[in-house]
Amino acid sequence: MPQEPWKKWSRSSKLYGLIEHVLRYRSDDLYPEEITLELLVGLETEFITDDDLEKLNALLNQHSDRIEYIIGSIHHVNDIPIDFDHTLFESALHSFTITDVVGETNTTGKGHTDKFISTYFDAHYRLLKRFRPEIIRYLDLCHFYNPELWFPEFPNAWNN
């Protein structure tokens, strides 16, 4: 059985393509469910380190005539992906040193989570302020593996 094309892609792929069947030029040739659509070119941001923001800025400057919108999203905290699996999420949550957490530990004893949430939203804020994306995606991704998370329980993050 042939393998689906998307399963052949690897993380090292450098080139991706998006195709659409050429439009039919006569309305009599259209299938009933077909409509004419306009395709916009956009990109979803990636902000792992400050270098990513600089490279994004360069990319947008270089292709400003071709990129029509930006989707702003954050997938990493402290350089660690938070949406790949639960193990990496926990690694990101506990990646802050005791020095990072002590100054911000609250009375509930949830300093790592407070710092994690603060860092996540600070990254969103920096991205939003600098690039003003038309769409914000995953604003609540920081509780993907912890859906019971209630932000007011974490005063440093909440007040931020």
mmCIF file with all atom_site columns, C-alpha atoms in Angstrom:
data_model
loop_
_atom_site.group_PDB
_atom_site.id
_atom_site.type_symbol
_atom_site.label_atom_id
_atom_site.label_alt_id
_atom_site.label_comp_id
_atom_site.label_asym_id
_atom_site.label_entity_id
_atom_site.label_seq_id
_atom_site.pdbx_PDB_ins_code
_atom_site.Cartn_x
_atom_site.Cartn_y
_atom_site.Cartn_z
_atom_site.occupancy
_atom_site.B_iso_or_equiv
_atom_site.pdbx_formal_charge
_atom_site.auth_seq_id
_atom_site.auth_comp_id
_atom_site.auth_asym_id
_atom_site.auth_atom_id
_atom_site.pdbx_PDB_model_num
ATOM 1   C CA . MET A 1 1   ? 0.000   0.000  0.000   1.00 0.00 ? 1   MET A CA 1
ATOM 2   C CA . PRO A 1 2   ? 1.476   3.391  -0.944  1.00 0.00 ? 2   PRO A CA 1
ATOM 3   C CA . GLN A 1 3   ? 2.399   5.690  1.919   1.00 0.00 ? 3   GLN A CA 1
ATOM 4   C CA . GLU A 1 4   ? 0.542   8.994  2.202   1.00 0.00 ? 4   GLU A CA 1
ATOM 5   C CA . PRO A 1 5   ? 2.755   11.825 0.879   1.00 0.00 ? 5   PRO A CA 1
ATOM 6   C CA . TRP A 1 6   ? 2.643   13.787 4.146   1.00 0.00 ? 6   TRP A CA 1
ATOM 7   C CA . LYS A 1 7   ? 4.119   10.795 6.013   1.00 0.00 ? 7   LYS A CA 1
ATOM 8   C CA . LYS A 1 8   ? 7.220   11.018 3.811   1.00 0.00 ? 8   LYS A CA 1
ATOM 9   C CA . TRP A 1 9   ? 8.035   14.493 5.099   1.00 0.00 ? 9   TRP A CA 1
ATOM 10  C CA . SER A 1 10  ? 10.748  14.664 7.650   1.00 0.00 ? 10  SER A CA 1
ATOM 11  C CA . ARG A 1 11  ? 11.722  17.315 10.134  1.00 0.00 ? 11  ARG A CA 1
ATOM 12  C CA . SER A 1 12  ? 14.692  18.104 7.936   1.00 0.00 ? 12  SER A CA 1
ATOM 13  C CA . SER A 1 13  ? 12.566  19.030 4.905   1.00 0.00 ? 13  SER A CA 1
ATOM 14  C CA . LYS A 1 14  ? 13.532  22.382 3.493   1.00 0.00 ? 14  LYS A CA 1
ATOM 15  C CA . LEU A 1 15  ? 10.888  22.770 0.809   1.00 0.00 ? 15  LEU A CA 1
ATOM 16  C CA . TYR A 1 16  ? 7.112   22.479 0.992   1.00 0.00 ? 16  TYR A CA 1
ATOM 17  C CA . GLY A 1 17  ? 4.513   23.136 -1.646  1.00 0.00 ? 17  GLY A CA 1
ATOM 18  C CA . LEU A 1 18  ? 0.848   23.994 -1.678  1.00 0.00 ? 18  LEU A CA 1
ATOM 19  C CA . ILE A 1 19  ? -1.091  23.395 -4.862  1.00 0.00 ? 19  ILE A CA 1
ATOM 20  C CA . GLU A 1 20  ? -4.624  23.855 -6.018  1.00 0.00 ? 20  GLU A CA 1
ATOM 21  C CA . HIS A 1 21  ? -6.195  22.569 -9.204  1.00 0.00 ? 21  HIS A CA 1
ATOM 22  C CA . VAL A 1 22  ? -6.151  25.223 -11.883 1.00 0.00 ? 22  VAL A CA 1
ATOM 23  C CA . LEU A 1 23  ? -9.405  27.149 -12.024 1.00 0.00 ? 23  LEU A CA 1
ATOM 24  C CA . ARG A 1 24  ? -11.833 26.238 -14.719 1.00 0.00 ? 24  ARG A CA 1
ATOM 25  C CA . TYR A 1 25  ? -12.514 29.270 -16.807 1.00 0.00 ? 25  TYR A CA 1
ATOM 26  C CA . ARG A 1 26  ? -16.078 28.582 -17.841 1.00 0.00 ? 26  ARG A CA 1
ATOM 27  C CA . SER A 1 27  ? -18.786 28.463 -15.195 1.00 0.00 ? 27  SER A CA 1
ATOM 28  C CA . ASP A 1 28  ? -20.441 25.585 -17.090 1.00 0.00 ? 28  ASP A CA 1
ATOM 29  C CA . ASP A 1 29  ? -17.380 23.428 -16.251 1.00 0.00 ? 29  ASP A CA 1
ATOM 30  C CA . LEU A 1 30  ? -17.571 23.970 -12.474 1.00 0.00 ? 30  LEU A CA 1
ATOM 31  C CA . TYR A 1 31  ? -18.772 21.198 -10.201 1.00 0.00 ? 31  TYR A CA 1
ATOM 32  C CA . PRO A 1 32  ? -21.714 22.240 -8.001  1.00 0.00 ? 32  PRO A CA 1
ATOM 33  C CA . GLU A 1 33  ? -19.598 22.429 -4.823  1.00 0.00 ? 33  GLU A CA 1
ATOM 34  C CA . GLU A 1 34  ? -16.798 24.461 -6.379  1.00 0.00 ? 34  GLU A CA 1
ATOM 35  C CA . ILE A 1 35  ? -16.403 28.121 -5.686  1.00 0.00 ? 35  ILE A CA 1
ATOM 36  C CA . THR A 1 36  ? -13.828 30.630 -6.729  1.00 0.00 ? 36  THR A CA 1
ATOM 37  C CA . LEU A 1 37  ? -11.560 31.580 -3.888  1.00 0.00 ? 37  LEU A CA 1
ATOM 38  C CA . GLU A 1 38  ? -8.799  34.032 -3.222  1.00 0.00 ? 38  GLU A CA 1
ATOM 39  C CA . LEU A 1 39  ? -5.651  32.562 -1.689  1.00 0.00 ? 39  LEU A CA 1
ATOM 40  C CA . LEU A 1 40  ? -3.718  34.761 0.731   1.00 0.00 ? 40  LEU A CA 1
ATOM 41  C CA . VAL A 1 41  ? -0.116  34.120 1.669   1.00 0.00 ? 41  VAL A CA 1
ATOM 42  C CA . GLY A 1 42  ? 0.595   34.214 5.379   1.00 0.00 ? 42  GLY A CA 1
ATOM 43  C CA . LEU A 1 43  ? 2.856   32.717 7.965   1.00 0.00 ? 43  LEU A CA 1
ATOM 44  C CA . GLU A 1 44  ? 2.639   31.525 11.533  1.00 0.00 ? 44  GLU A CA 1
ATOM 45  C CA . THR A 1 45  ? 5.314   32.882 13.804  1.00 0.00 ? 45  THR A CA 1
ATOM 46  C CA . GLU A 1 46  ? 7.783   30.898 15.834  1.00 0.00 ? 46  GLU A CA 1
ATOM 47  C CA . PHE A 1 47  ? 9.382   32.575 18.822  1.00 0.00 ? 47  PHE A CA 1
ATOM 48  C CA . ILE A 1 48  ? 11.800  30.325 20.679  1.00 0.00 ? 48  ILE A CA 1
ATOM 49  C CA . THR A 1 49  ? 14.659  32.773 21.194  1.00 0.00 ? 49  THR A CA 1
ATOM 50  C CA . ASP A 1 50  ? 15.250  36.450 20.447  1.00 0.00 ? 50  ASP A CA 1
ATOM 51  C CA . ASP A 1 51  ? 17.044  35.363 17.277  1.00 0.00 ? 51  ASP A CA 1
ATOM 52  C CA . ASP A 1 52  ? 13.706  34.086 15.935  1.00 0.00 ? 52  ASP A CA 1
ATOM 53  C CA . LEU A 1 53  ? 12.206  37.571 16.212  1.00 0.00 ? 53  LEU A CA 1
ATOM 54  C CA . GLU A 1 54  ? 15.154  39.068 14.356  1.00 0.00 ? 54  GLU A CA 1
ATOM 55  C CA . LYS A 1 55  ? 14.932  36.459 11.593  1.00 0.00 ? 55  LYS A CA 1
ATOM 56  C CA . LEU A 1 56  ? 11.160  36.951 11.360  1.00 0.00 ? 56  LEU A CA 1
ATOM 57  C CA . ASN A 1 57  ? 11.693  40.682 11.008  1.00 0.00 ? 57  ASN A CA 1
ATOM 58  C CA . ALA A 1 58  ? 14.224  40.120 8.220   1.00 0.00 ? 58  ALA A CA 1
ATOM 59  C CA . LEU A 1 59  ? 11.888  37.665 6.468   1.00 0.00 ? 59  LEU A CA 1
ATOM 60  C CA . LEU A 1 60  ? 8.982   40.103 6.629   1.00 0.00 ? 60  LEU A CA 1
ATOM 61  C CA . ASN A 1 61  ? 11.164  42.934 5.315   1.00 0.00 ? 61  ASN A CA 1
ATOM 62  C CA . GLN A 1 62  ? 12.507  40.797 2.495   1.00 0.00 ? 62  GLN A CA 1
ATOM 63  C CA . HIS A 1 63  ? 9.081   39.511 1.428   1.00 0.00 ? 63  HIS A CA 1
ATOM 64  C CA . SER A 1 64  ? 6.794   42.358 2.473   1.00 0.00 ? 64  SER A CA 1
ATOM 65  C CA . ASP A 1 65  ? 5.253   42.394 -0.992  1.00 0.00 ? 65  ASP A CA 1
ATOM 66  C CA . ARG A 1 66  ? 4.268   38.708 -0.735  1.00 0.00 ? 66  ARG A CA 1
ATOM 67  C CA . ILE A 1 67  ? 3.290   38.066 2.902   1.00 0.00 ? 67  ILE A CA 1
ATOM 68  C CA . GLU A 1 68  ? -0.234  39.327 3.429   1.00 0.00 ? 68  GLU A CA 1
ATOM 69  C CA . TYR A 1 69  ? -0.893  38.354 7.040   1.00 0.00 ? 69  TYR A CA 1
ATOM 70  C CA . ILE A 1 70  ? 0.731   36.931 10.146  1.00 0.00 ? 70  ILE A CA 1
ATOM 71  C CA . ILE A 1 71  ? -0.564  34.420 12.668  1.00 0.00 ? 71  ILE A CA 1
ATOM 72  C CA . GLY A 1 72  ? 1.107   35.069 16.005  1.00 0.00 ? 72  GLY A CA 1
ATOM 73  C CA . SER A 1 73  ? 1.670   32.031 18.187  1.00 0.00 ? 73  SER A CA 1
ATOM 74  C CA . ILE A 1 74  ? 3.976   30.798 20.902  1.00 0.00 ? 74  ILE A CA 1
ATOM 75  C CA . HIS A 1 75  ? 4.852   27.099 21.175  1.00 0.00 ? 75  HIS A CA 1
ATOM 76  C CA . HIS A 1 76  ? 7.892   27.259 23.467  1.00 0.00 ? 76  HIS A CA 1
ATOM 77  C CA . VAL A 1 77  ? 8.694   28.372 26.986  1.00 0.00 ? 77  VAL A CA 1
ATOM 78  C CA . ASN A 1 78  ? 12.331  28.647 28.032  1.00 0.00 ? 78  ASN A CA 1
ATOM 79  C CA . ASP A 1 79  ? 13.348  27.190 24.636  1.00 0.00 ? 79  ASP A CA 1
ATOM 80  C CA . ILE A 1 80  ? 11.285  24.006 25.249  1.00 0.00 ? 80  ILE A CA 1
ATOM 81  C CA . PRO A 1 81  ? 8.191   23.040 23.200  1.00 0.00 ? 81  PRO A CA 1
ATOM 82  C CA . ILE A 1 82  ? 5.065   22.965 25.345  1.00 0.00 ? 82  ILE A CA 1
ATOM 83  C CA . ASP A 1 83  ? 2.655   21.302 22.917  1.00 0.00 ? 83  ASP A CA 1
ATOM 84  C CA . PHE A 1 84  ? 4.656   18.333 21.619  1.00 0.00 ? 84  PHE A CA 1
ATOM 85  C CA . ASP A 1 85  ? 4.096   15.924 24.507  1.00 0.00 ? 85  ASP A CA 1
ATOM 86  C CA . HIS A 1 86  ? 3.454   15.941 28.241  1.00 0.00 ? 86  HIS A CA 1
ATOM 87  C CA . THR A 1 87  ? 7.083   15.170 29.106  1.00 0.00 ? 87  THR A CA 1
ATOM 88  C CA . LEU A 1 88  ? 8.386   18.260 27.302  1.00 0.00 ? 88  LEU A CA 1
ATOM 89  C CA . PHE A 1 89  ? 5.588   20.358 28.782  1.00 0.00 ? 89  PHE A CA 1
ATOM 90  C CA . GLU A 1 90  ? 6.703   19.296 32.271  1.00 0.00 ? 90  GLU A CA 1
ATOM 91  C CA . SER A 1 91  ? 10.321  19.994 31.332  1.00 0.00 ? 91  SER A CA 1
ATOM 92  C CA . ALA A 1 92  ? 9.375   23.522 30.316  1.00 0.00 ? 92  ALA A CA 1
ATOM 93  C CA . LEU A 1 93  ? 7.335   23.996 33.480  1.00 0.00 ? 93  LEU A CA 1
ATOM 94  C CA . HIS A 1 94  ? 10.257  22.989 35.695  1.00 0.00 ? 94  HIS A CA 1
ATOM 95  C CA . SER A 1 95  ? 13.002  24.559 33.576  1.00 0.00 ? 95  SER A CA 1
ATOM 96  C CA . PHE A 1 96  ? 13.231  27.675 35.710  1.00 0.00 ? 96  PHE A CA 1
ATOM 97  C CA . THR A 1 97  ? 15.945  27.740 38.334  1.00 0.00 ? 97  THR A CA 1
ATOM 98  C CA . ILE A 1 98  ? 15.126  28.296 41.981  1.00 0.00 ? 98  ILE A CA 1
ATOM 99  C CA . THR A 1 99  ? 16.539  31.826 41.542  1.00 0.00 ? 99  THR A CA 1
ATOM 100 C CA . ASP A 1 100 ? 13.991  32.469 38.770  1.00 0.00 ? 100 ASP A CA 1
ATOM 101 C CA . VAL A 1 101 ? 11.160  31.270 40.943  1.00 0.00 ? 101 VAL A CA 1
ATOM 102 C CA . VAL A 1 102 ? 12.047  32.458 44.466  1.00 0.00 ? 102 VAL A CA 1
ATOM 103 C CA . GLY A 1 103 ? 11.531  36.128 43.751  1.00 0.00 ? 103 GLY A CA 1
ATOM 104 C CA . GLU A 1 104 ? 8.124   35.391 42.298  1.00 0.00 ? 104 GLU A CA 1
ATOM 105 C CA . THR A 1 105 ? 6.886   32.504 44.440  1.00 0.00 ? 105 THR A CA 1
ATOM 106 C CA . ASN A 1 106 ? 3.385   33.163 45.663  1.00 0.00 ? 106 ASN A CA 1
ATOM 107 C CA . THR A 1 107 ? 1.666   31.974 48.801  1.00 0.00 ? 107 THR A CA 1
ATOM 108 C CA . THR A 1 108 ? 0.168   28.958 47.045  1.00 0.00 ? 108 THR A CA 1
ATOM 109 C CA . GLY A 1 109 ? 3.635   27.466 46.496  1.00 0.00 ? 109 GLY A CA 1
ATOM 110 C CA . LYS A 1 110 ? 3.125   27.307 42.719  1.00 0.00 ? 110 LYS A CA 1
ATOM 111 C CA . GLY A 1 111 ? 6.140   29.403 41.771  1.00 0.00 ? 111 GLY A CA 1
ATOM 112 C CA . HIS A 1 112 ? 7.205   27.302 38.780  1.00 0.00 ? 112 HIS A CA 1
ATOM 113 C CA . THR A 1 113 ? 3.744   27.499 37.236  1.00 0.00 ? 113 THR A CA 1
ATOM 114 C CA . ASP A 1 114 ? 3.507   31.221 37.939  1.00 0.00 ? 114 ASP A CA 1
ATOM 115 C CA . LYS A 1 115 ? 6.868   31.850 36.250  1.00 0.00 ? 115 LYS A CA 1
ATOM 116 C CA . PHE A 1 116 ? 5.952   29.510 33.378  1.00 0.00 ? 116 PHE A CA 1
ATOM 117 C CA . ILE A 1 117 ? 2.682   31.368 32.703  1.00 0.00 ? 117 ILE A CA 1
ATOM 118 C CA . SER A 1 118 ? 4.334   34.781 33.061  1.00 0.00 ? 118 SER A CA 1
ATOM 119 C CA . THR A 1 119 ? 7.069   33.826 30.616  1.00 0.00 ? 119 THR A CA 1
ATOM 120 C CA . TYR A 1 120 ? 4.522   32.444 28.145  1.00 0.00 ? 120 TYR A CA 1
ATOM 121 C CA . PHE A 1 121 ? 2.404   35.603 28.173  1.00 0.00 ? 121 PHE A CA 1
ATOM 122 C CA . ASP A 1 122 ? 5.458   37.876 28.137  1.00 0.00 ? 122 ASP A CA 1
ATOM 123 C CA . ALA A 1 123 ? 6.537   36.161 24.906  1.00 0.00 ? 123 ALA A CA 1
ATOM 124 C CA . HIS A 1 124 ? 3.073   36.722 23.423  1.00 0.00 ? 124 HIS A CA 1
ATOM 125 C CA . TYR A 1 125 ? 3.185   40.359 24.452  1.00 0.00 ? 125 TYR A CA 1
ATOM 126 C CA . ARG A 1 126 ? 6.592   40.902 22.845  1.00 0.00 ? 126 ARG A CA 1
ATOM 127 C CA . LEU A 1 127 ? 5.428   39.219 19.649  1.00 0.00 ? 127 LEU A CA 1
ATOM 128 C CA . LEU A 1 128 ? 2.171   41.201 19.545  1.00 0.00 ? 128 LEU A CA 1
ATOM 129 C CA . LYS A 1 129 ? 3.817   44.519 20.286  1.00 0.00 ? 129 LYS A CA 1
ATOM 130 C CA . ARG A 1 130 ? 6.537   44.102 17.691  1.00 0.00 ? 130 ARG A CA 1
ATOM 131 C CA . PHE A 1 131 ? 4.680   42.488 14.768  1.00 0.00 ? 131 PHE A CA 1
ATOM 132 C CA . ARG A 1 132 ? 0.968   43.145 15.392  1.00 0.00 ? 132 ARG A CA 1
ATOM 133 C CA . PRO A 1 133 ? -0.216  39.872 13.803  1.00 0.00 ? 133 PRO A CA 1
ATOM 134 C CA . GLU A 1 134 ? -3.681  39.852 12.291  1.00 0.00 ? 134 GLU A CA 1
ATOM 135 C CA . ILE A 1 135 ? -4.520  36.556 14.017  1.00 0.00 ? 135 ILE A CA 1
ATOM 136 C CA . ILE A 1 136 ? -3.496  35.355 17.484  1.00 0.00 ? 136 ILE A CA 1
ATOM 137 C CA . ARG A 1 137 ? -3.306  31.590 17.818  1.00 0.00 ? 137 ARG A CA 1
ATOM 138 C CA . TYR A 1 138 ? -2.865  29.396 20.882  1.00 0.00 ? 138 TYR A CA 1
ATOM 139 C CA . LEU A 1 139 ? -3.228  32.169 23.429  1.00 0.00 ? 139 LEU A CA 1
ATOM 140 C CA . ASP A 1 140 ? -4.199  29.484 25.937  1.00 0.00 ? 140 ASP A CA 1
ATOM 141 C CA . LEU A 1 141 ? -1.663  26.832 24.882  1.00 0.00 ? 141 LEU A CA 1
ATOM 142 C CA . CYS A 1 142 ? 0.092   27.200 28.235  1.00 0.00 ? 142 CYS A CA 1
ATOM 143 C CA . HIS A 1 143 ? -2.644  25.078 29.811  1.00 0.00 ? 143 HIS A CA 1
ATOM 144 C CA . PHE A 1 144 ? -2.880  22.465 27.048  1.00 0.00 ? 144 PHE A CA 1
ATOM 145 C CA . TYR A 1 145 ? -1.637  19.748 29.408  1.00 0.00 ? 145 TYR A CA 1
ATOM 146 C CA . ASN A 1 146 ? -3.162  21.388 32.465  1.00 0.00 ? 146 ASN A CA 1
ATOM 147 C CA . PRO A 1 147 ? -6.735  22.362 31.486  1.00 0.00 ? 147 PRO A CA 1
ATOM 148 C CA . GLU A 1 148 ? -7.770  23.004 35.110  1.00 0.00 ? 148 GLU A CA 1
ATOM 149 C CA . LEU A 1 149 ? -5.289  25.863 35.314  1.00 0.00 ? 149 LEU A CA 1
ATOM 150 C CA . TRP A 1 150 ? -6.983  29.033 36.547  1.00 0.00 ? 150 TRP A CA 1
ATOM 151 C CA . PHE A 1 151 ? -4.885  32.126 35.890  1.00 0.00 ? 151 PHE A CA 1
ATOM 152 C CA . PRO A 1 152 ? -6.046  34.209 38.907  1.00 0.00 ? 152 PRO A CA 1
ATOM 153 C CA . GLU A 1 153 ? -4.373  31.625 41.166  1.00 0.00 ? 153 GLU A CA 1
ATOM 154 C CA . PHE A 1 154 ? -1.035  32.881 39.864  1.00 0.00 ? 154 PHE A CA 1
ATOM 155 C CA . PRO A 1 155 ? -0.749  36.542 40.859  1.00 0.00 ? 155 PRO A CA 1
ATOM 156 C CA . ASN A 1 156 ? 2.486   37.405 39.052  1.00 0.00 ? 156 ASN A CA 1
ATOM 157 C CA . ALA A 1 157 ? 1.165   36.071 35.779  1.00 0.00 ? 157 ALA A CA 1
ATOM 158 C CA . TRP A 1 158 ? -2.333  37.446 36.344  1.00 0.00 ? 158 TRP A CA 1
ATOM 159 C CA . ASN A 1 159 ? -1.156  40.942 37.262  1.00 0.00 ? 159 ASN A CA 1
ATOM 160 C CA . ASN A 1 160 ? 1.246   41.006 34.367  1.00 0.00 ? 160 ASN A CA 1
#
